[in-house]
CSV table of C-alpha atoms in Angstrom, one decimal:
chain,number,residue,atom,x,y,z
E,18,MET,CA,-50.4,16.3,-65.8
E,19,ARG,CA,-49.6,17.7,-62.4
E,20,LYS,CA,-46.4,16.2,-60.9
E,21,LEU,CA,-45.6,15.6,-57.3
E,22,ILE,CA,-41.9,14.9,-57.0
E,23,ALA,CA,-41.2,12.7,-54.0
E,24,VAL,CA,-37.4,13.0,-53.7
E,25,LEU,CA,-35.9,10.1,-51.8
E,26,ALA,CA,-32.8,11.2,-49.9
E,27,LEU,CA,-30.2,8.7,-48.8
E,28,SER,CA,-28.9,8.3,-45.3
E,29,PHE,CA,-25.4,7.1,-44.4
E,30,ALA,CA,-26.2,5.4,-41.1
E,31,SER,CA,-24.0,2.7,-39.7
E,32,LEU,CA,-24.7,-0.7,-41.3
E,33,PRO,CA,-23.8,-4.2,-40.4
E,34,ALA,CA,-20.7,-5.6,-42.2
E,35,LEU,CA,-21.3,-6.9,-45.7
E,36,ALA,CA,-24.9,-5.6,-45.6
E,37,GLU,CA,-26.7,-3.8,-48.3
E,38,GLU,CA,-29.4,-1.4,-47.1
E,39,VAL,CA,-31.4,1.5,-48.5
E,40,VAL,CA,-32.7,4.1,-46.1
E,41,LEU,CA,-35.1,6.6,-47.7
E,42,GLY,CA,-37.2,9.7,-46.8
E,43,LEU,CA,-39.8,11.7,-48.7
E,44,SER,CA,-39.3,15.4,-49.2
E,45,SER,CA,-43.0,15.8,-49.8
E,46,ASP,CA,-45.4,13.2,-48.4
E,47,THR,CA,-48.8,14.6,-49.6
E,48,VAL,CA,-50.9,14.6,-52.8
E,49,SER,CA,-53.6,17.2,-52.9
E,50,ILE,CA,-56.8,16.5,-54.9
E,51,ASN,CA,-58.9,19.5,-56.0
E,52,THR,CA,-61.5,20.1,-58.7
E,53,ASN,CA,-58.8,20.3,-61.4
E,54,PHE,CA,-56.9,17.2,-60.3
E,55,ASP,CA,-56.2,15.0,-63.3
E,56,GLY,CA,-53.6,12.6,-61.8
E,57,SER,CA,-50.1,13.0,-60.6
E,58,GLU,CA,-46.7,11.4,-60.9
E,59,ILE,CA,-44.4,10.3,-58.1
E,60,LEU,CA,-40.6,10.3,-58.8
E,61,ILE,CA,-38.7,8.0,-56.5
E,62,PHE,CA,-35.0,7.7,-56.5
E,63,GLY,CA,-32.3,6.8,-54.0
E,64,ALA,CA,-29.1,4.8,-53.4
E,65,VAL,CA,-27.8,1.7,-51.8
E,66,LYS,CA,-25.3,2.0,-48.9
E,67,ARG,CA,-22.9,-0.9,-48.3
E,68,ASP,CA,-19.8,-1.7,-46.3
E,69,ALA,CA,-18.2,-4.1,-48.8
E,70,PRO,CA,-17.6,-4.3,-52.6
E,71,VAL,CA,-20.6,-4.9,-54.8
E,72,PRO,CA,-21.1,-8.7,-55.1
E,73,ALA,CA,-20.5,-9.9,-58.7
E,74,GLU,CA,-23.5,-12.3,-58.7
E,75,PRO,CA,-26.4,-12.4,-58.6
E,76,PRO,CA,-27.3,-8.8,-59.8
E,77,LEU,CA,-29.1,-6.4,-57.5
E,78,GLN,CA,-32.7,-5.8,-58.2
E,79,VAL,CA,-35.1,-3.1,-56.9
E,80,ILE,CA,-38.8,-3.4,-56.4
E,81,VAL,CA,-41.1,-0.4,-55.5
E,82,THR,CA,-44.7,-0.8,-54.4
E,83,VAL,CA,-47.3,1.9,-53.7
E,84,ALA,CA,-50.6,0.7,-52.2
E,85,GLY,CA,-53.7,2.8,-51.5
E,86,PRO,CA,-56.1,2.3,-48.6
E,87,SER,CA,-57.7,-1.2,-48.5
E,88,GLU,CA,-61.4,-1.7,-49.1
E,89,THR,CA,-63.9,-4.5,-49.3
E,90,LYS,CA,-65.2,-5.3,-52.8
E,91,THR,CA,-68.0,-7.5,-54.0
E,92,VAL,CA,-67.4,-9.1,-57.4
E,93,ARG,CA,-70.4,-10.5,-59.2
E,94,ARG,CA,-70.7,-12.8,-62.2
E,95,LYS,CA,-73.2,-12.1,-64.9
E,96,GLU,CA,-74.8,-14.8,-67.0
E,97,LYS,CA,-77.2,-14.5,-69.9
E,98,ARG,CA,-80.5,-16.2,-69.1
E,99,PHE,CA,-83.7,-15.9,-71.1
E,100,GLY,CA,-82.1,-13.3,-73.3
E,101,ILE,CA,-81.0,-10.9,-70.5
E,102,TRP,CA,-77.9,-10.6,-68.4
E,103,ILE,CA,-78.4,-11.1,-64.7
E,104,ASN,CA,-76.2,-11.3,-61.6
E,105,THR,CA,-75.6,-14.9,-60.5
E,106,ASP,CA,-72.7,-15.8,-58.2
E,107,ALA,CA,-70.9,-13.2,-56.0
E,108,VAL,CA,-67.7,-13.3,-54.0
E,109,GLU,CA,-66.7,-10.7,-51.4
E,110,ILE,CA,-63.1,-9.7,-51.5
E,111,ASP,CA,-62.1,-9.1,-47.9
E,112,SER,CA,-59.3,-6.6,-48.5
E,113,ALA,CA,-58.1,-5.1,-51.8
E,114,PRO,CA,-56.0,-1.9,-52.2
E,115,SER,CA,-57.9,0.9,-53.9
E,116,PHE,CA,-54.7,1.5,-55.9
E,117,TYR,CA,-51.6,-0.7,-56.2
E,118,ALA,CA,-48.5,-0.3,-58.3
E,119,VAL,CA,-45.5,-2.5,-58.6
E,120,SER,CA,-42.4,-1.2,-60.4
E,121,THR,CA,-39.3,-3.4,-60.9
E,122,SER,CA,-35.8,-3.3,-62.3
E,123,ALA,CA,-36.3,-6.7,-64.0
E,124,PRO,CA,-39.2,-9.0,-64.8
E,125,LEU,CA,-40.9,-9.7,-61.5
E,126,ASN,CA,-40.5,-13.4,-61.6
E,127,GLU,CA,-36.7,-12.9,-61.9
E,128,ALA,CA,-36.4,-10.2,-59.3
E,129,LEU,CA,-38.6,-12.0,-56.7
E,130,SER,CA,-38.9,-15.6,-55.7
E,131,PHE,CA,-42.3,-17.3,-55.0
E,132,THR,CA,-41.4,-17.7,-51.3
E,133,GLU,CA,-40.5,-14.1,-50.8
E,134,ASP,CA,-43.7,-13.0,-52.7
E,135,VAL,CA,-45.8,-15.0,-50.3
E,136,ARG,CA,-43.9,-13.6,-47.3
E,137,HIS,CA,-44.0,-9.9,-48.3
E,138,ARG,CA,-47.2,-9.9,-50.4
E,139,ILE,CA,-45.6,-7.9,-53.2
E,140,SER,CA,-47.3,-9.0,-56.5
E,141,ILE,CA,-50.8,-7.7,-57.3
E,142,PRO,CA,-52.6,-11.1,-56.6
E,143,ARG,CA,-50.7,-11.4,-53.3
E,144,ALA,CA,-51.8,-7.9,-52.2
E,145,ILE,CA,-55.4,-8.9,-52.4
E,146,ARG,CA,-57.0,-10.9,-49.6
E,147,SER,CA,-60.0,-13.1,-50.3
E,148,VAL,CA,-60.7,-15.9,-47.9
E,149,GLY,CA,-64.5,-15.9,-47.5
E,150,ALA,CA,-65.7,-17.3,-50.8
E,151,PRO,CA,-68.9,-19.4,-50.6
E,152,ALA,CA,-68.2,-23.2,-50.7
E,153,SER,CA,-70.7,-23.4,-53.6
E,154,ILE,CA,-68.3,-21.4,-55.8
E,155,ALA,CA,-65.4,-23.7,-57.0
E,156,ASP,CA,-63.7,-21.1,-59.1
E,157,SER,CA,-63.4,-18.2,-56.6
E,158,GLU,CA,-60.0,-17.3,-57.9
E,159,THR,CA,-61.6,-16.1,-61.1
E,160,PHE,CA,-63.4,-13.4,-59.2
E,161,THR,CA,-60.1,-12.0,-57.9
E,162,GLN,CA,-58.7,-12.2,-61.4
E,163,ALA,CA,-61.8,-10.2,-62.6
E,164,LEU,CA,-61.2,-7.5,-60.0
E,165,ILE,CA,-57.5,-7.2,-61.2
E,166,ARG,CA,-58.6,-6.9,-64.8
E,167,ILE,CA,-61.1,-4.2,-64.0
E,168,LYS,CA,-58.7,-2.3,-61.8
E,169,SER,CA,-55.8,-2.7,-64.3
E,170,LYS,CA,-58.0,-1.3,-67.1
E,171,ALA,CA,-58.7,1.8,-65.0
E,172,ASN,CA,-54.9,2.1,-64.4
E,173,GLN,CA,-55.6,1.6,-60.7
E,174,TYR,CA,-53.5,-1.6,-60.6
E,175,GLN,CA,-50.2,-1.4,-62.4
E,176,LEU,CA,-47.3,-3.9,-63.0
E,177,ASN,CA,-44.5,-1.8,-64.4
E,178,GLU,CA,-41.7,-4.2,-65.1
E,179,ASP,CA,-38.2,-3.0,-66.1
E,180,THR,CA,-39.1,0.6,-65.2
E,181,VAL,CA,-36.7,1.0,-62.2
E,182,SER,CA,-33.3,2.1,-63.5
E,183,VAL,CA,-30.3,0.8,-61.5
E,184,ASP,CA,-26.9,2.4,-62.1
E,185,GLU,CA,-23.8,0.6,-61.1
E,186,ASP,CA,-25.7,-1.4,-58.5
E,187,THR,CA,-26.0,1.7,-56.4
E,188,LEU,CA,-28.3,4.4,-57.7
E,189,PHE,CA,-31.9,3.7,-58.7
E,190,ARG,CA,-34.9,5.7,-59.8
E,191,THR,CA,-38.5,5.2,-61.1
E,192,ALA,CA,-41.7,7.1,-61.7
E,193,ILE,CA,-45.2,5.9,-60.8
E,194,ALA,CA,-48.3,7.5,-62.3
E,195,LEU,CA,-51.3,8.1,-60.1
E,196,PRO,CA,-54.7,8.2,-61.9
E,197,ALA,CA,-57.2,11.0,-61.4
E,198,ALA,CA,-59.6,8.7,-59.4
E,199,LEU,CA,-57.8,8.3,-56.1
E,200,THR,CA,-59.1,7.3,-52.7
E,201,GLU,CA,-58.2,9.6,-49.9
E,202,GLY,CA,-55.9,8.2,-47.2
E,203,ASP,CA,-52.4,6.8,-46.6
E,204,TYR,CA,-50.6,5.3,-49.5
E,205,ARG,CA,-48.1,2.7,-48.2
E,206,THR,CA,-44.8,2.9,-50.1
E,207,ARG,CA,-42.3,0.0,-49.9
E,208,ILE,CA,-38.8,-0.4,-51.5
E,209,PHE,CA,-37.2,-3.8,-51.6
E,210,LEU,CA,-33.6,-4.7,-52.6
E,211,THR,CA,-33.3,-8.3,-53.8
E,212,ARG,CA,-30.5,-10.6,-55.0
E,213,GLY,CA,-31.3,-14.0,-56.5
E,214,GLY,CA,-35.0,-13.4,-55.8
E,215,ASN,CA,-34.4,-13.0,-52.1
E,216,VAL,CA,-35.1,-9.8,-50.2
E,217,VAL,CA,-31.9,-8.4,-48.6
E,218,SER,CA,-33.3,-5.1,-47.4
E,219,GLN,CA,-36.6,-3.1,-47.4
E,220,TYR,CA,-37.8,0.3,-46.4
E,221,GLU,CA,-41.4,1.5,-45.8
E,222,THR,CA,-42.9,5.0,-45.7
E,223,SER,CA,-46.3,6.5,-46.7
E,224,ILE,CA,-47.7,9.3,-48.9
E,225,TYR,CA,-50.9,10.9,-47.8
E,226,VAL,CA,-53.6,11.7,-50.4
E,227,ARG,CA,-56.1,14.3,-49.3
E,228,LYS,CA,-58.9,16.4,-50.8
E,229,VAL,CA,-58.5,20.2,-50.6
E,230,GLY,CA,-60.7,23.2,-51.5
E,231,MET,CA,-64.1,22.5,-52.9
E,232,GLU,CA,-63.5,18.8,-53.1
E,233,ARG,CA,-62.8,18.7,-49.3
E,234,TRP,CA,-65.8,20.8,-48.5
E,235,LEU,CA,-68.2,18.7,-50.6
E,236,PHE,CA,-66.7,15.4,-49.2
E,237,THR,CA,-67.1,16.6,-45.6
E,238,LEU,CA,-70.6,17.9,-46.3
E,239,SER,CA,-71.7,14.6,-47.8
E,240,ARG,CA,-70.4,12.6,-44.8
E,241,GLU,CA,-71.4,15.0,-41.9
E,242,GLN,CA,-74.4,16.8,-43.3
E,243,SER,CA,-76.0,14.4,-45.7
E,244,PHE,CA,-79.4,16.2,-45.6
E,245,PHE,CA,-78.0,19.6,-46.6
E,246,TYR,CA,-75.8,17.8,-49.2
E,247,GLY,CA,-78.9,16.3,-50.7
E,248,LEU,CA,-80.6,19.7,-50.8
E,249,LEU,CA,-77.6,21.3,-52.4
E,250,SER,CA,-77.4,18.5,-55.0
E,251,LEU,CA,-81.1,19.0,-55.8
E,252,ALA,CA,-80.7,22.8,-56.1
E,253,ILE,CA,-77.8,22.3,-58.5
E,254,ALA,CA,-79.8,19.9,-60.6
E,255,VAL,CA,-82.8,22.3,-60.7
E,256,ALA,CA,-80.5,25.2,-61.6
E,257,ALA,CA,-78.8,23.2,-64.3
E,258,GLY,CA,-82.2,22.1,-65.8
E,259,TRP,CA,-83.6,25.6,-65.7
E,260,GLY,CA,-80.4,27.0,-67.3
E,261,ALA,CA,-80.5,24.4,-70.1
E,262,SER,CA,-84.2,25.1,-70.8
E,263,ALA,CA,-83.5,28.9,-70.9
E,264,VAL,CA,-80.7,28.4,-73.4
E,265,PHE,CA,-82.8,26.2,-75.7
E,266,SER,CA,-85.6,28.8,-75.6
E,267,LEU,CA,-83.3,31.5,-76.7
E,268,LEU,CA,-82.0,29.3,-79.5
E,269,ARG,CA,-85.5,28.6,-80.8
E,270,ARG,CA,-86.3,32.3,-81.2
């Protein structure tokens, strides 16, 4: 797997008395997708700057989230009728990240309170916005749960609990795996410091995922020159069919 190491450097800026704060920066803020791209890994690490001794209780926790560009999704329910499976109800998810990962230094329900989750929209269900379900569908939440299951199975939604290492309440590090199927765009990256489930500091930056080389050329051609893209696809299909036919003819001789 190709690795992109996003080194998070710490900054010792002036901080309020008794405050805990993390200030981070990315040494590399891009992931390049080409024809050989099979995924990547982001390594995130940093430190906490404080002007007072480390509080004894409650312990410091770190939460890291990485969110891909949001998109609208239509989730359909299938039911078996007259021996065949057909689409019945459908719910449109207004906004769902194409990729979303949450990494924590403790179980999420210990590191983050319900109120803070609602406020900052950190957990996977909170990161998804669905408000336009038809009134005829009473169980609209099951459609959101279905989307989470599908995305989680494809490794596009991740809950990585106990994967952020925190040393002496000061240094932390984690790694987040990006799958091969990535949507191009800005990936919003947030880091939260929490104590007793409450957010005491947060930092936000972004990583840009972009296509390069042949991937970029084909993507641009399909969007800006759809007619020629269609001709090219047809030509490739004809060439592949002719080539396969020629090989089978030689094998039969």
